[in-house]
Short mmCIF file of N, CA and C in Angstrom, two decimals:
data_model
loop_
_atom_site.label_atom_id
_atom_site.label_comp_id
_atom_site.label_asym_id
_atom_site.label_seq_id
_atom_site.Cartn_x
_atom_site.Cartn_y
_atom_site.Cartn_z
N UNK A 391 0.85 -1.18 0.00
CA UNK A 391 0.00 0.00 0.00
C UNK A 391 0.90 1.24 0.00
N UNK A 392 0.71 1.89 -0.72
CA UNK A 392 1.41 3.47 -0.82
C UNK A 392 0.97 4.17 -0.05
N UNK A 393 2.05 5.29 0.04
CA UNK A 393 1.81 6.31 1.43
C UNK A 393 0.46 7.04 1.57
N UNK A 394 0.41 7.43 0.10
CA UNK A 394 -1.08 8.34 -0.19
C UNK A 394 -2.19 7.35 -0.23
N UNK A 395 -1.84 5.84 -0.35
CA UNK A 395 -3.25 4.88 -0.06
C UNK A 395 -3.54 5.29 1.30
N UNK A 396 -2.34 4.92 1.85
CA UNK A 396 -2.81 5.01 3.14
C UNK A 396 -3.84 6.29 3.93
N UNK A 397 -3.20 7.15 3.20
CA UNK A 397 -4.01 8.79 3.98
C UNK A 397 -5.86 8.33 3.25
N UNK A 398 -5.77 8.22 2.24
CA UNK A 398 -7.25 7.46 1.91
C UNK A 398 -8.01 6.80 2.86
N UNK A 399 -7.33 5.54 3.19
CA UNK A 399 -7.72 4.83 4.59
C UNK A 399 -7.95 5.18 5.18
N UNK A 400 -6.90 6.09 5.80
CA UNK A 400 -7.51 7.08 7.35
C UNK A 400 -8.74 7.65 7.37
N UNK A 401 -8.36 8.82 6.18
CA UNK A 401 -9.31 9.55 6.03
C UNK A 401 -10.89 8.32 5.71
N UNK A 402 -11.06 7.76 4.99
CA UNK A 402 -12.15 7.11 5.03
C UNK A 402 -12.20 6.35 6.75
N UNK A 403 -11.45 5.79 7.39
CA UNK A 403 -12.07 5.61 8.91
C UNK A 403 -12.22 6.97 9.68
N UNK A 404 -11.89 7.80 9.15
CA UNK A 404 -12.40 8.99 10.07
C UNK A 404 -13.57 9.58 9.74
N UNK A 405 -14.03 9.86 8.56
CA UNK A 405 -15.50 9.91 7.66
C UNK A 405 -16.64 8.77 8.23
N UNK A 406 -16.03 7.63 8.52
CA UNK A 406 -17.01 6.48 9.11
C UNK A 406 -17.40 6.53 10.42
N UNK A 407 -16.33 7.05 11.12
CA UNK A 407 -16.29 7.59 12.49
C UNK A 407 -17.41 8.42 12.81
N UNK A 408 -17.27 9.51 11.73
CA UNK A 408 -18.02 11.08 11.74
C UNK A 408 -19.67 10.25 11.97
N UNK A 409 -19.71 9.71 10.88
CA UNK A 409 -20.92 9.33 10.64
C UNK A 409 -21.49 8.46 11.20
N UNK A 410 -20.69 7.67 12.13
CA UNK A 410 -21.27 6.49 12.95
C UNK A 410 -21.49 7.33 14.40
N UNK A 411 -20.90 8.23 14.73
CA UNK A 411 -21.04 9.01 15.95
C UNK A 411 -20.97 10.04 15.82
N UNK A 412 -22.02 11.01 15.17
CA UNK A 412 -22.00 12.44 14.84
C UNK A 412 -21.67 13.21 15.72
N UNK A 413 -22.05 13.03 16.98
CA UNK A 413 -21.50 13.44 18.29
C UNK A 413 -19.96 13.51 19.31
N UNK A 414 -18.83 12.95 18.59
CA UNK A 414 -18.02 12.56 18.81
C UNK A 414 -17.48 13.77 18.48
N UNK A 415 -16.07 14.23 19.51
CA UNK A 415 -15.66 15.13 19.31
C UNK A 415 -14.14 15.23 18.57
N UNK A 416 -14.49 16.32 17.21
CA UNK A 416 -13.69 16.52 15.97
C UNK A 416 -12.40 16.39 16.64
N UNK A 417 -12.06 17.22 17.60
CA UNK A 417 -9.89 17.15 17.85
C UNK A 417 -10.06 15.48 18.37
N UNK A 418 -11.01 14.49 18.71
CA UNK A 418 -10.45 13.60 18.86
C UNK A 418 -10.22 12.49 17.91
N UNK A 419 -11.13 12.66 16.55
CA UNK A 419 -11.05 12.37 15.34
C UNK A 419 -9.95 12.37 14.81
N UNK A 420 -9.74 14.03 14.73
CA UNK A 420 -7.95 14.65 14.12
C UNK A 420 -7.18 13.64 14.88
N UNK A 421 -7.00 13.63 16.33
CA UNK A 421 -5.78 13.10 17.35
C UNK A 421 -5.48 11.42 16.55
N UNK A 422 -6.74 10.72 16.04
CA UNK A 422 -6.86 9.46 15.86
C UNK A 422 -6.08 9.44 14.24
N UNK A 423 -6.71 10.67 13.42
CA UNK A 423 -6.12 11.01 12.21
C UNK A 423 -4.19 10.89 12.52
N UNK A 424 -4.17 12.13 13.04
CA UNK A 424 -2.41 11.80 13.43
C UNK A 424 -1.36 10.57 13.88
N UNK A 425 -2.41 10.02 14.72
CA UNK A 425 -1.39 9.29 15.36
C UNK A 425 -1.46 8.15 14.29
N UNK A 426 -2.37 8.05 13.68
CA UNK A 426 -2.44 6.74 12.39
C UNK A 426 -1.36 6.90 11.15
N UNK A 427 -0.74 8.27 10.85
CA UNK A 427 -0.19 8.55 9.67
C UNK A 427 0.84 9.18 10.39
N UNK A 428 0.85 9.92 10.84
CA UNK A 428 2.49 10.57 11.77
C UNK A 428 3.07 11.57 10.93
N UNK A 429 3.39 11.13 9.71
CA UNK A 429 4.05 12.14 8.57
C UNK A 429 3.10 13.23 8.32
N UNK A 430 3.72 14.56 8.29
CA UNK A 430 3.07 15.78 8.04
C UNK A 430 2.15 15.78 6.58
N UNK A 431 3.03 15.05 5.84
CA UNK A 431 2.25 15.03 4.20
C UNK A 431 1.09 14.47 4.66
N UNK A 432 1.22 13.46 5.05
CA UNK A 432 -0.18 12.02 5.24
C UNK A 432 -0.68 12.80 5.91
N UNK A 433 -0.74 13.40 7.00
CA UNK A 433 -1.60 14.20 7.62
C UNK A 433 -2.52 15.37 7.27
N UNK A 434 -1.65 16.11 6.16
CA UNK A 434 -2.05 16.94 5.49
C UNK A 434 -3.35 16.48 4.72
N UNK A 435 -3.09 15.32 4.04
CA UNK A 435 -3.77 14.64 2.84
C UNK A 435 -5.05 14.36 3.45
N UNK A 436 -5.02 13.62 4.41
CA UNK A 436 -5.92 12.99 5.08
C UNK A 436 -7.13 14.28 5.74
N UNK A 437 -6.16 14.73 6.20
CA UNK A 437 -6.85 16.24 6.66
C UNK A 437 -7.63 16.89 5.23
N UNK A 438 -7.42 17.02 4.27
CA UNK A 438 -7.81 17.31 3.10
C UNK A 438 -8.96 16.62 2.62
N UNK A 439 -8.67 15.71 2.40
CA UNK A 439 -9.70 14.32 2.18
C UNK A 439 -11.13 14.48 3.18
N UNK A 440 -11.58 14.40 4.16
CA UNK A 440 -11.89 14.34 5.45
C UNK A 440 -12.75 16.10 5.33
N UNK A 441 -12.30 17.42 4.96
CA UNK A 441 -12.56 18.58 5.24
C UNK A 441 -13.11 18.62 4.05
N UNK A 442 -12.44 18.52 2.74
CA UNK A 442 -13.23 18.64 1.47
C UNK A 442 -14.56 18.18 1.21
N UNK A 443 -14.96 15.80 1.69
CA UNK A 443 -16.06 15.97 1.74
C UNK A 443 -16.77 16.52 2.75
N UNK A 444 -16.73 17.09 3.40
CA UNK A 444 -17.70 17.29 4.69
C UNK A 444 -18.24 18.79 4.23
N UNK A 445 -17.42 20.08 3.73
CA UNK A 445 -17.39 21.27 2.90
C UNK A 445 -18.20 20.84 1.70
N UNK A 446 -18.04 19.90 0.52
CA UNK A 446 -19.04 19.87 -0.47
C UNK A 446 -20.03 18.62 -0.36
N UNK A 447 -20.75 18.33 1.18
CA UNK A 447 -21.42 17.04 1.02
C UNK A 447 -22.44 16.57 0.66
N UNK A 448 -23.42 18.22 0.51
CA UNK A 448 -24.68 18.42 -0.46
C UNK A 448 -24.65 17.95 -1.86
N UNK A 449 -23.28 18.54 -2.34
CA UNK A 449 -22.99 18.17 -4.16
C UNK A 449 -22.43 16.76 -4.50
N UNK A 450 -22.01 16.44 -2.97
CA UNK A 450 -21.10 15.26 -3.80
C UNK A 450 -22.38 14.16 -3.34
N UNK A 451 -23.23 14.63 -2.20
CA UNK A 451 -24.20 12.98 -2.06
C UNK A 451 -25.11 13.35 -2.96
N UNK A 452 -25.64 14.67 -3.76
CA UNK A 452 -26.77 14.24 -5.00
C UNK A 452 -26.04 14.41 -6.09
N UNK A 453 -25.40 14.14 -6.42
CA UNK A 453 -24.57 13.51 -7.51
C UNK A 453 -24.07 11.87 -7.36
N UNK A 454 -23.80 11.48 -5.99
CA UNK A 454 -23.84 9.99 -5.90
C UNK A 454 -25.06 9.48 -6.63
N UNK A 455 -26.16 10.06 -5.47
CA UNK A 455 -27.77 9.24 -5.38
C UNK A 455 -28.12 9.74 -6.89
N UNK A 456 -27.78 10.80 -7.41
CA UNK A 456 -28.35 10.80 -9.36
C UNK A 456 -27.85 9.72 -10.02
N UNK A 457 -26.42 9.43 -9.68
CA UNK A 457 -25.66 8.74 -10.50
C UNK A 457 -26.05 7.15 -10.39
N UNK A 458 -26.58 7.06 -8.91
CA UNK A 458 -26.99 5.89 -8.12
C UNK A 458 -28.25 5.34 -8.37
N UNK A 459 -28.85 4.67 -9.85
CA UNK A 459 -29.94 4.31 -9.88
C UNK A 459 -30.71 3.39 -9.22
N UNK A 460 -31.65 3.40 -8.50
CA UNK A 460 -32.49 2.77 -7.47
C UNK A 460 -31.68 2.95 -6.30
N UNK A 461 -30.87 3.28 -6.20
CA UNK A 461 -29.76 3.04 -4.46
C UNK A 461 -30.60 4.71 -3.92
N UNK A 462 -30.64 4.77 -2.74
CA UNK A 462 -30.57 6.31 -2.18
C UNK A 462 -29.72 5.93 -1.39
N UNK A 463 -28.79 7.19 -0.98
CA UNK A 463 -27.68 7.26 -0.25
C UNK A 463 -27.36 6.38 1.27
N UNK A 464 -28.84 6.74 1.94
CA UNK A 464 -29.06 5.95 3.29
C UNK A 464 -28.95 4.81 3.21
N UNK A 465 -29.58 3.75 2.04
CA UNK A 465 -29.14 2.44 1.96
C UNK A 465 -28.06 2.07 1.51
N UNK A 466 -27.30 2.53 1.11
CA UNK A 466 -26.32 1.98 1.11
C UNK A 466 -25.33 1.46 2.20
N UNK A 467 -24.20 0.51 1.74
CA UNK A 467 -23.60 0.42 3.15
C UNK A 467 -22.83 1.76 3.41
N UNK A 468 -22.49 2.06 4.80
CA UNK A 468 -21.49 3.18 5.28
C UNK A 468 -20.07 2.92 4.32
N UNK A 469 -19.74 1.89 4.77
CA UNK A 469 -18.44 2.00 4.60
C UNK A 469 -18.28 2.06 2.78
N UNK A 470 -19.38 1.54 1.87
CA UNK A 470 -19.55 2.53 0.10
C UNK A 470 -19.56 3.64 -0.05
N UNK A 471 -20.59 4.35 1.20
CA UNK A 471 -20.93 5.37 1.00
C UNK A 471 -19.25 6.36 1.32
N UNK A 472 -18.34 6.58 2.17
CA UNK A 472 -17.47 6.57 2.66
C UNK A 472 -16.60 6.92 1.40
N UNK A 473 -16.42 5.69 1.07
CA UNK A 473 -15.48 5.54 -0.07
C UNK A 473 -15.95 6.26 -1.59
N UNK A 474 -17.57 6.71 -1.67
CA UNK A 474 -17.39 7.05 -2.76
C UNK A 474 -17.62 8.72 -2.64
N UNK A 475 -18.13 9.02 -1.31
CA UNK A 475 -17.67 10.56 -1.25
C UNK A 475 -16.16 11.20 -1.25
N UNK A 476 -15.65 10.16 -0.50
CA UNK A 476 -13.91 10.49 -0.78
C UNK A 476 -13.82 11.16 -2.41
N UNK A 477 -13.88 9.35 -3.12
CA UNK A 477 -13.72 9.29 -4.74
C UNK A 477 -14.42 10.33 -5.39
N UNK A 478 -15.29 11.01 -5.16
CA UNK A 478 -16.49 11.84 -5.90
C UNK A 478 -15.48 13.50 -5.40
N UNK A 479 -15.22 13.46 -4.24
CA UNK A 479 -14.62 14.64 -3.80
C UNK A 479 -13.38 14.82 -4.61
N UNK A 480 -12.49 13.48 -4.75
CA UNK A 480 -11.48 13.77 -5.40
C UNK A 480 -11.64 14.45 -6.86
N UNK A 481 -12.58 13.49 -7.33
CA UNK A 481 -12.95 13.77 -9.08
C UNK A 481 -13.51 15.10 -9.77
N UNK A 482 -14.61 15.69 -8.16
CA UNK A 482 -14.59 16.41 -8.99
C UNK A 482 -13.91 17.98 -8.32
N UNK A 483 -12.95 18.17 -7.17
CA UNK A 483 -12.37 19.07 -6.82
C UNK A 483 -10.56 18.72 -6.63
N UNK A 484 -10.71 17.94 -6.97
CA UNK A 484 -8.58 18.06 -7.23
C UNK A 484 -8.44 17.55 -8.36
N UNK A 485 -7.01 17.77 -8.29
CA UNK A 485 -6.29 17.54 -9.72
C UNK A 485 -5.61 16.13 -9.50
N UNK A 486 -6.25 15.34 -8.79
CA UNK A 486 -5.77 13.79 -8.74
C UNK A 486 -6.15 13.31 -10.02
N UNK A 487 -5.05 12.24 -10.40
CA UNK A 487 -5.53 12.18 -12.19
C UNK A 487 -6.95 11.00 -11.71
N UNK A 488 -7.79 10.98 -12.32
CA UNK A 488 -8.64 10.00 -12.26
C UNK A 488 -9.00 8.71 -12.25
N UNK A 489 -7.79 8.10 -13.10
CA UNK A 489 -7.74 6.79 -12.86
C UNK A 489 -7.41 6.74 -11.45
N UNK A 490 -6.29 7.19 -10.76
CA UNK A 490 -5.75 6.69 -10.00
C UNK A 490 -6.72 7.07 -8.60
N UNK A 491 -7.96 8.10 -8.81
CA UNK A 491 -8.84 7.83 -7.69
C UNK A 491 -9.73 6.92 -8.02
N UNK A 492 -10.14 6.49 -9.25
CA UNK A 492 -11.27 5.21 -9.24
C UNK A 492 -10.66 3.91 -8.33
N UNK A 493 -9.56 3.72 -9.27
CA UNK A 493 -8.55 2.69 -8.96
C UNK A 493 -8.43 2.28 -7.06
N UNK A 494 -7.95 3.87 -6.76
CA UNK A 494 -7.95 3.32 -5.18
C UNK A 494 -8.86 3.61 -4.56
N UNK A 495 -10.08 4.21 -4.78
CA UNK A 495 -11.53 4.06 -4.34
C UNK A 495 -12.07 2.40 -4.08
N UNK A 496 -11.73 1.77 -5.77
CA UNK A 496 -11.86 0.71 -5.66
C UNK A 496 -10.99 -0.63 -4.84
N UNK A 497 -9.64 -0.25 -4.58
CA UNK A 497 -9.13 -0.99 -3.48
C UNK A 497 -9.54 -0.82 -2.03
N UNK A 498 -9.76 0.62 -1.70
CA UNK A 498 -10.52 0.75 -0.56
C UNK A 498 -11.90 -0.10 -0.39
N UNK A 499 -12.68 -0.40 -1.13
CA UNK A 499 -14.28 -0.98 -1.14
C UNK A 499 -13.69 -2.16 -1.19
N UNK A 500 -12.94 -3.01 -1.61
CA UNK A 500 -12.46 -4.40 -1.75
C UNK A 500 -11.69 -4.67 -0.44
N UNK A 501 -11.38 -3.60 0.04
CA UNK A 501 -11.06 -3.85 1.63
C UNK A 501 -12.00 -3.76 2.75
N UNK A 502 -12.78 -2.92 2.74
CA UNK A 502 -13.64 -2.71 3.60
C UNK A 502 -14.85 -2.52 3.27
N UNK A 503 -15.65 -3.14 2.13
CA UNK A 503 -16.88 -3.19 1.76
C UNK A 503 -17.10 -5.16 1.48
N UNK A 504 -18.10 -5.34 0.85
CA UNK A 504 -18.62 -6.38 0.52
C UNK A 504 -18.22 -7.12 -0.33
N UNK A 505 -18.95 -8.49 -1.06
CA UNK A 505 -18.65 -8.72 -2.36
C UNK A 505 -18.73 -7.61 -3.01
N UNK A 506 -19.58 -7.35 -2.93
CA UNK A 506 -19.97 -6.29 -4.51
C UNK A 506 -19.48 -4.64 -4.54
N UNK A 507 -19.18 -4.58 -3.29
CA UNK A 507 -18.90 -3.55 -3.39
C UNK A 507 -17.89 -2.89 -4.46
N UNK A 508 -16.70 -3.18 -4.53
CA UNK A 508 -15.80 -2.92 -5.55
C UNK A 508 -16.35 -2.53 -7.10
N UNK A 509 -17.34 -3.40 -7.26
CA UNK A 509 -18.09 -3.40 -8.56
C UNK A 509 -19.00 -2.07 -8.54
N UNK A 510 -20.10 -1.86 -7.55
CA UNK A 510 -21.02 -1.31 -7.18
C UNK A 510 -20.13 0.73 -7.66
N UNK A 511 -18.73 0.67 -6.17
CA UNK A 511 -17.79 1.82 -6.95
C UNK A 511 -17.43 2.26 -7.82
N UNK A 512 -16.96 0.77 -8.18
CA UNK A 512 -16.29 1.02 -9.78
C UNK A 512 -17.39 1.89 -10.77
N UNK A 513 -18.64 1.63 -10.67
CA UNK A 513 -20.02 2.02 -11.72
C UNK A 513 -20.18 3.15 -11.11
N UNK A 514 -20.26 3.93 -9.89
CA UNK A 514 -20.37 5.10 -9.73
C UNK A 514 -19.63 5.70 -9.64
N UNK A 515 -18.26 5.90 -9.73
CA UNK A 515 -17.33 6.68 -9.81
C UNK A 515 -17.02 6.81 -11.19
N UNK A 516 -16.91 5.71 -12.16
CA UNK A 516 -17.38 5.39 -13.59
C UNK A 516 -17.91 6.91 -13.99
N UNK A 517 -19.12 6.57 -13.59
CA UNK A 517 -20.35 7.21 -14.28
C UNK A 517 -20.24 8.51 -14.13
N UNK A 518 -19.43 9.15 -12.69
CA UNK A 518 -19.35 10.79 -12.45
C UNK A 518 -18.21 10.85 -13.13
N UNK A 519 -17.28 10.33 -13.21
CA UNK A 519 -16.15 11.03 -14.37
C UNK A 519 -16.75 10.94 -15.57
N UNK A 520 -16.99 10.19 -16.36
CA UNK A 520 -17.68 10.31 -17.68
C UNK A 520 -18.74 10.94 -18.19
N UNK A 521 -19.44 11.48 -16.92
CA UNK A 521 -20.30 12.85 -16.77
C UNK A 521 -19.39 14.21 -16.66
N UNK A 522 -18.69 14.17 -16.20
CA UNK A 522 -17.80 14.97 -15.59
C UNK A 522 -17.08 15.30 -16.89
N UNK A 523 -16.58 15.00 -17.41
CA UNK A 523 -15.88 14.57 -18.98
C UNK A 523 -16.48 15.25 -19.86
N UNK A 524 -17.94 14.89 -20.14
CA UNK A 524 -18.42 15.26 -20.89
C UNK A 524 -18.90 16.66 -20.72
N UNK A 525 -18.88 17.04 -18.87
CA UNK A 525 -19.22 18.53 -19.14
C UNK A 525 -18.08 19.64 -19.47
N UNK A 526 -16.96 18.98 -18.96
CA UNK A 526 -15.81 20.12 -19.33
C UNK A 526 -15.79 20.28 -20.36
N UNK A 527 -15.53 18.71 -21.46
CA UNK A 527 -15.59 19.23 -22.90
C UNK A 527 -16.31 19.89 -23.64
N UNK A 528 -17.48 19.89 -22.80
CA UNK A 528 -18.78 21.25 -23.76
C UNK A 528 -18.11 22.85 -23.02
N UNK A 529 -17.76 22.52 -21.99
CA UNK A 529 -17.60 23.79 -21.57
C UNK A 529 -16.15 24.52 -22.01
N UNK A 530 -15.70 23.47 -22.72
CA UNK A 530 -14.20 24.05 -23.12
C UNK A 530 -14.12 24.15 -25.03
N UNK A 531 -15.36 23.70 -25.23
CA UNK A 531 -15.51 23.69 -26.96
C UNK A 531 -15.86 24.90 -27.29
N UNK A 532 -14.81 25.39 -28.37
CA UNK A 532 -15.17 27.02 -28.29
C UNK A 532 -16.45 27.57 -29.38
N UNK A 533 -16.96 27.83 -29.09
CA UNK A 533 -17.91 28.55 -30.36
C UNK A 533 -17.08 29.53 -31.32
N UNK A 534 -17.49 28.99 -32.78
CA UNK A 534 -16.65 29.40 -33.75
C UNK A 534 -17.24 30.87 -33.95
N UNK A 535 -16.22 31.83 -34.17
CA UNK A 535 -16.58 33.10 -33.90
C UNK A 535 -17.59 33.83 -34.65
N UNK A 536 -17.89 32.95 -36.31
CA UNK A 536 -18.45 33.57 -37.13
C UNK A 536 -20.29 33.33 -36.62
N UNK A 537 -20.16 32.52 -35.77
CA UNK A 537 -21.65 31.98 -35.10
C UNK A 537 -21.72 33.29 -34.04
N UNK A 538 -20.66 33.64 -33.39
CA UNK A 538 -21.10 34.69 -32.22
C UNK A 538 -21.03 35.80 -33.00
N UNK A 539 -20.78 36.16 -34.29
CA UNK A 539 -20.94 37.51 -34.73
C UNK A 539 -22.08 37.74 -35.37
N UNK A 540 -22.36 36.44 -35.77
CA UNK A 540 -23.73 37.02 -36.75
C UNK A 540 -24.88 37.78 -35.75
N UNK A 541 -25.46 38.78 -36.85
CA UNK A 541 -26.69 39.37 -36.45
C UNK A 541 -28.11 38.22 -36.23
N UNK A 542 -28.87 38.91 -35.30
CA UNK A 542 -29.89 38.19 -35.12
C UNK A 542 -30.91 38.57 -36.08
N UNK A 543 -31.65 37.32 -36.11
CA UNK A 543 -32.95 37.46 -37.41
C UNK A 543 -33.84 38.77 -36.95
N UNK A 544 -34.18 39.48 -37.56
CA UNK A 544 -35.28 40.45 -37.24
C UNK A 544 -36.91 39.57 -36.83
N UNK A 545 -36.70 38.34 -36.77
CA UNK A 545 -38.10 37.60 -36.70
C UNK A 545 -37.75 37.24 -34.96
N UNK A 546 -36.17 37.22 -34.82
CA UNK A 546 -36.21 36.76 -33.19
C UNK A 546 -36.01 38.15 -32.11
N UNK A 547 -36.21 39.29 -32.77
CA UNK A 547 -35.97 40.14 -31.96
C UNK A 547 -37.52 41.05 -31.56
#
């Protein structure tokens, strides 16, 4: 397992934490964060991981549950759900290349999810990059200039 798998890990048992005991208090979360990774980077990361979904968790759980046909978020297991807000956070707010968050999204769920889980990830993390994909490239396709200059019809004005 690589160093940055590892901050994944954490960070996903500290997300499971959050959510299994909403009540539990955050510096003792962090304290559990630290002492698991020790290195300032891993700490950093993990810390990152952990603050990002919790900051976008409106966008990243209805974009799961859209992406998630028949599943709603609550049924799922924790420890999917976990792993694919991480993966969803990564994809669509850092510059982690993408394979390499499906990829270890999906080693995370093969560790600590079900049979199916791995599979279940793989299709929703799938599905938001290739959504995701397809919106940058509209949003980065330029309109050819002779379309933005023309005058409008006197019938649409």
């Amino acid at each position: 397992m690589t160093r940055r798998s590892r901050a994944r890990e954490v960070a996903l048992q500290v997300l499971f934490q959050s959510e299994a005991n909403p009540d539990r208090d955050p510096g003792e979360l962090d304290g559990f964060l630290v002492r698991r990774l020790v290195t300032a980077p891993l700490v950093l990361m993990a810390r990152q991981l952990v603050r990002g979904v919790q900051q976008h968790a409106p966008q990243i759980d209805a974009r799961i549950e859209k992406t998630s046909a028949h599943w709603r978020l609550f049924r799922m297991a924790a420890t999917d759900r976990a792993v694919l807000r991480i993966g969803a956070y990564e994809l669509l707010h850092t510059d982690t290349p993408p394979r390499v968050v499906v990829d270890e999204a999906v080693m995370l769920a093969k560790r600590f999810g079900n049979d199916s889980s791995a599979a279940f990830v793989n299709g929703i993390l799938g599905t938001i990059l290739n959504e995701n994909k397809e919106a940058l490239e509209a949003a980065l396709t330029p309109t050819p200039l002779t379309e933005s200059l023309q005058e409008p019809d006197a019938s649409e004005t």
